[in-house]
């Protein structure tokens, strides 16, 4: 098994029961999250807002609540709730290391597919390859991976326990090979680290090579808890960038200027690669 898929030492795994699992979402009609908390521990993650009352003061990535009755709850809810697109997952990675042991996301996918729900998946885990057999040749399925950088050193710093980007690209390629509609989510781009012309060019080339049907690009956003987490990382590894990040995130003028520049660069580079028709900007 990939090392990144084993639960990290010191991560507190707690089994809990949930009342409901098919919840309303701004990303689709519904979302399913079989875990509260995420071992991947991405430094820019804002999903930490979802656990702020249950895990006050605990550091993001150091705990996971496993909703052991998620498949049973879902089986009951799909009979009562209207059908609609389901996003898997919005506030955790459904294929984080605990999924290798519990298989809850897989069981939920089986239920959703059996009841004809269209599904959009987004993951940073190579473990999702396990479930491509369920998704192949099913209508209404979109399979996406997030890739923020191809620089493994940077990836380990900002997404410490996720799968390496090369494994995610291979996963996307395999999904496409199996006839599944695919997309890449390139973001959030880290100012002055993964948003450089060189970095963007290699990201776009990689997306082109794997043949994703479309891709999104997003900038870094100052959502819940992001600044506190990133500020510590910057101070430790890139102290010269701390003040620039603060301005880009919180000063209107700097943010607008930064966004305009990034937009113009990604548009130009995507045109150069013949990818502009497949690109969707999130800002
Ligand atoms: S994989 Fe997603 S949910 Fe998990 S820590 Fe990273 S950004 Fe957050």
Coordinates of C-alpha atoms and ligand atoms in Angstrom, one line a residue:
X1 CA 0.0 0.0 0.0
X2 CA 1.1 3.6 -0.7
X3 CA 2.6 5.1 2.4
X4 CA 0.4 8.1 2.0
X5 CA -2.6 5.9 2.3
X6 CA -1.7 4.6 5.8
X7 CA -3.2 6.6 8.7
X8 CA -0.5 9.0 9.9
X9 CA 1.1 8.4 13.2
X10 CA -0.7 10.6 15.8
X11 CA -3.9 11.1 13.8
X12 CA -6.8 10.4 16.2
X13 CA -9.4 8.3 14.5
X14 CA -12.8 8.1 16.2
X15 CA -15.8 6.1 15.1
X16 CA -19.1 8.1 15.3
X17 CA -22.7 7.7 14.1
X18 CA -24.3 10.4 11.9
X19 CA -27.9 11.4 11.7
X20 CA -27.8 12.3 8.0
X21 CA -25.2 11.9 5.2
X22 CA -27.0 13.3 2.1
X23 CA -26.7 17.0 2.8
X24 CA -27.5 20.2 0.8
X25 CA -24.4 21.7 -0.9
X26 CA -23.5 24.9 -2.8
X27 CA -21.2 22.7 -5.0
X28 CA -24.0 20.5 -6.4
X29 CA -27.5 19.6 -5.2
X30 CA -26.2 17.3 -2.4
X31 CA -22.9 16.3 -0.8
X32 CA -21.8 13.2 0.9
X33 CA -18.9 13.3 3.5
X34 CA -18.2 10.0 5.2
X35 CA -15.5 11.6 7.4
X36 CA -15.3 14.7 9.5
X37 CA -11.8 16.0 9.3
X38 CA -9.2 15.0 6.8
X39 CA -5.8 13.3 7.3
X40 CA -4.4 15.0 4.2
X41 CA -4.0 18.1 6.3
X42 CA -3.7 20.6 3.4
X43 CA -2.4 23.9 4.7
X44 CA -4.8 26.0 2.6
X45 CA -7.9 23.9 3.5
X46 CA -10.9 25.8 4.6
X47 CA -13.0 22.6 5.3
X48 CA -11.8 23.0 8.9
X49 CA -14.8 25.3 9.5
X50 CA -17.0 22.2 9.4
X51 CA -15.3 20.7 12.6
X52 CA -14.7 24.0 14.5
X53 CA -17.3 23.2 17.2
X54 CA -16.5 19.5 17.6
X55 CA -12.7 19.8 17.6
X56 CA -11.9 23.2 19.0
X57 CA -8.1 23.8 19.2
X58 CA -7.2 20.6 17.5
X59 CA -4.9 21.0 14.5
X60 CA -6.3 20.3 11.1
X61 CA -5.2 16.9 9.8
X62 CA -4.7 15.5 13.4
X63 CA -8.2 14.0 13.8
X64 CA -10.8 12.2 11.8
X65 CA -14.3 11.2 12.8
X66 CA -15.4 8.2 10.8
X67 CA -19.2 8.1 10.2
X68 CA -19.4 4.3 10.4
X69 CA -23.2 4.2 9.7
X70 CA -22.9 6.4 6.6
X71 CA -24.1 3.7 4.1
X72 CA -27.1 2.8 6.3
X73 CA -28.1 6.5 6.7
X74 CA -27.7 7.1 3.0
X75 CA -29.7 4.0 2.0
X76 CA -32.6 5.4 4.1
X77 CA -32.2 9.0 2.8
X78 CA -32.2 8.2 -0.9
X79 CA -35.7 6.8 -0.5
X80 CA -36.9 10.1 1.0
X81 CA -34.9 12.9 -0.7
X82 CA -35.3 14.1 -4.3
X83 CA -32.6 12.9 -6.8
X84 CA -29.9 15.4 -7.8
X85 CA -26.2 15.7 -8.4
X86 CA -24.1 14.6 -5.4
X87 CA -20.6 16.1 -4.8
X88 CA -18.2 13.6 -3.2
X89 CA -16.8 15.1 -1.0
X90 CA -17.0 18.7 0.0
X91 CA -15.4 19.0 3.5
X92 CA -13.1 16.0 3.5
X93 CA -11.4 13.7 1.0
X94 CA -13.6 10.7 0.6
X95 CA -10.5 8.6 -0.2
X96 CA -8.2 9.7 2.6
X97 CA -6.3 6.9 4.3
X98 CA -9.1 5.8 6.6
X99 CA -11.2 4.9 3.6
X100 CA -8.8 2.0 2.8
X101 CA -9.9 0.5 6.1
X102 CA -13.6 1.5 6.2
X103 CA -14.7 1.6 2.6
X104 CA -17.6 3.9 3.4
X105 CA -17.2 6.2 0.4
X106 CA -17.3 3.1 -1.9
X107 CA -20.4 1.8 -0.2
X108 CA -22.1 5.2 -0.6
X109 CA -21.1 5.4 -4.3
X110 CA -22.7 2.0 -4.8
X111 CA -26.0 3.2 -3.2
X112 CA -26.0 6.5 -5.2
X113 CA -25.3 4.7 -8.5
X114 CA -28.0 2.1 -7.8
X115 CA -30.5 4.9 -7.3
X116 CA -29.5 6.8 -10.4
X117 CA -27.9 9.9 -8.7
X118 CA -25.4 11.8 -11.0
X119 CA -22.1 12.1 -9.1
X120 CA -19.2 14.6 -9.2
X121 CA -16.0 13.4 -7.5
X122 CA -13.0 15.4 -6.4
X123 CA -10.0 13.8 -4.7
X124 CA -6.3 14.0 -4.0
X125 CA -5.9 10.3 -3.3
X126 CA -4.6 7.5 -5.5
X127 CA -6.9 5.2 -3.4
X128 CA -9.8 6.4 -5.6
X129 CA -8.4 4.1 -8.4
X130 CA -9.9 1.2 -6.3
X131 CA -13.4 2.5 -7.2
X132 CA -13.1 3.3 -10.9
X133 CA -14.7 -0.1 -11.6
X134 CA -17.9 1.2 -10.1
X135 CA -17.8 4.4 -12.2
X136 CA -16.8 3.1 -15.6
X137 CA -19.5 3.4 -18.2
X138 CA -22.0 5.0 -15.8
X139 CA -23.8 8.0 -17.2
X140 CA -23.8 11.2 -15.1
X141 CA -20.4 10.6 -13.4
X142 CA -17.7 13.2 -13.4
X143 CA -14.3 12.3 -11.9
X144 CA -11.9 15.0 -10.9
X145 CA -8.5 15.4 -9.1
X146 CA -7.0 18.4 -7.6
X147 CA -3.5 19.3 -8.6
X148 CA -1.9 22.4 -7.3
X149 CA 1.7 21.9 -8.2
X150 CA 4.0 19.4 -9.9
X151 CA 6.8 20.4 -7.5
X152 CA 6.9 17.5 -5.1
X153 CA 8.8 19.4 -2.5
X154 CA 6.1 22.1 -2.4
X155 CA 3.3 19.6 -2.6
X156 CA 4.6 17.9 0.5
X157 CA 4.7 21.2 2.3
X158 CA 1.2 22.3 1.4
X159 CA -0.7 19.0 1.0
X160 CA 1.4 16.8 3.4
X161 CA -0.4 13.5 3.4
X162 CA -2.1 13.5 0.0
X163 CA -1.0 11.4 -2.9
X164 CA 1.9 12.8 -5.1
X165 CA 0.7 14.8 -8.0
X166 CA 2.1 12.3 -10.5
X167 CA -0.1 9.6 -9.0
X168 CA -3.2 11.9 -9.2
X169 CA -2.4 12.5 -12.9
X170 CA -2.1 8.8 -13.5
X171 CA -5.4 8.3 -11.7
X172 CA -7.1 10.9 -14.0
X173 CA -5.6 9.2 -17.1
X174 CA -6.9 5.8 -15.9
X175 CA -10.4 7.2 -15.3
X176 CA -10.4 8.7 -18.8
X177 CA -9.1 5.5 -20.3
X178 CA -12.1 3.7 -18.7
X179 CA -14.5 6.1 -20.4
X180 CA -15.3 8.3 -17.4
X181 CA -15.8 12.0 -17.9
X182 CA -12.8 13.7 -16.2
X183 CA -11.7 17.1 -15.0
X184 CA -8.8 18.6 -13.1
X185 CA -9.0 21.3 -10.4
X186 CA -5.9 23.4 -10.5
X187 CA -6.0 25.3 -7.3
X188 CA -5.6 27.1 -5.2
X189 CA -2.6 28.4 -6.9
X190 CA -0.1 29.6 -4.3
X191 CA 1.1 33.2 -5.1
X192 CA 4.8 33.3 -6.2
X193 CA 5.2 29.5 -5.6
X194 CA 2.8 27.6 -7.9
X195 CA 1.4 30.5 -10.0
X196 CA 4.6 31.3 -11.9
X197 CA 4.6 31.1 -15.6
X198 CA 6.9 28.0 -15.5
X199 CA 4.8 26.2 -13.0
X200 CA 1.5 27.0 -14.8
X201 CA 3.0 25.9 -18.1
X202 CA 3.9 22.5 -16.7
X203 CA 0.5 22.1 -15.0
X204 CA -1.3 22.9 -18.3
X205 CA 0.9 20.5 -20.2
X206 CA 0.2 17.7 -17.7
X207 CA -3.6 18.3 -18.0
X208 CA -3.3 18.2 -21.8
X209 CA -1.3 15.0 -21.7
X210 CA -3.8 13.1 -19.6
X211 CA -6.6 14.4 -21.7
X212 CA -9.0 15.8 -19.0
X213 CA -12.3 16.9 -20.6
X214 CA -12.1 20.2 -18.8
X215 CA -10.2 21.9 -16.0
X216 CA -10.8 24.7 -13.4
X217 CA -8.3 27.2 -12.2
X218 CA -8.6 28.9 -8.8
X219 CA -6.6 31.5 -6.9
X220 CA -5.9 31.4 -3.2
X221 CA -8.9 32.6 -1.2
X222 CA -8.9 34.0 2.4
X223 CA -11.5 31.5 3.7
X224 CA -11.9 30.2 7.2
X225 CA -8.6 29.4 9.0
X226 CA -6.5 29.7 5.8
X227 CA -4.4 32.6 6.8
X228 CA -3.5 31.3 10.3
X229 CA -2.4 28.0 8.7
X230 CA -0.5 29.5 5.8
X231 CA 1.1 32.3 7.8
X232 CA 2.9 29.7 10.0
X233 CA 4.0 27.7 6.9
X234 CA 5.3 30.9 5.2
X235 CA 7.1 32.1 8.3
X236 CA 8.9 28.7 8.5
X237 CA 9.7 28.1 4.9
X238 CA 9.2 31.3 2.8
X239 CA 9.4 34.2 5.3
X240 CA 10.1 36.7 2.5
X241 CA 6.6 36.0 1.1
X242 CA 4.6 36.4 4.3
X243 CA 3.8 40.1 3.8
X244 CA 3.0 39.7 0.0
X245 CA 0.5 36.9 0.9
X246 CA -1.1 39.1 3.5
X247 CA -1.6 41.9 1.0
X248 CA -2.9 39.6 -1.8
X249 CA -5.4 38.0 0.6
X250 CA -6.6 41.0 2.5
X251 CA -5.9 44.3 0.7
X252 CA -8.5 45.0 -2.0
X253 CA -6.2 46.8 -4.4
X254 CA -3.4 44.2 -4.2
X255 CA -5.9 41.4 -4.5
X256 CA -7.6 42.9 -7.6
X257 CA -4.2 43.6 -9.2
X258 CA -2.9 40.1 -8.4
X259 CA -6.1 38.5 -9.8
X260 CA -6.0 40.5 -13.0
X261 CA -2.4 39.5 -13.6
X262 CA -3.1 35.8 -12.9
X263 CA -6.1 35.8 -15.1
X264 CA -4.2 37.3 -18.0
X265 CA -1.3 34.8 -17.6
X266 CA -3.5 31.7 -17.4
X267 CA -5.6 32.9 -20.4
X268 CA -2.4 33.4 -22.5
X269 CA -0.8 30.1 -21.5
X270 CA -4.0 28.1 -22.0
X271 CA -4.4 29.7 -25.5
X272 CA -0.8 28.8 -26.3
X273 CA -1.5 25.1 -25.4
X274 CA -4.9 25.1 -27.3
X275 CA -6.7 24.5 -24.0
X276 CA -8.7 27.7 -23.6
X277 CA -12.0 26.1 -24.6
X278 CA -11.6 23.5 -21.8
X279 CA -10.6 26.0 -19.1
X280 CA -13.0 27.4 -16.5
X281 CA -11.7 30.2 -14.2
X282 CA -13.1 30.3 -10.7
X283 CA -12.3 33.9 -10.1
Ligands
LIG1 S1 -7.9 16.9 0.7 FE1 -9.4 18.5 0.6 S2 -10.6 18.3 2.5 FE2 -8.7 17.2 2.8 S3 -7.3 18.6 3.8 FE3 -6.9 18.8 1.6 S4 -8.2 20.4 0.9 FE4 -9.0 19.8 2.9

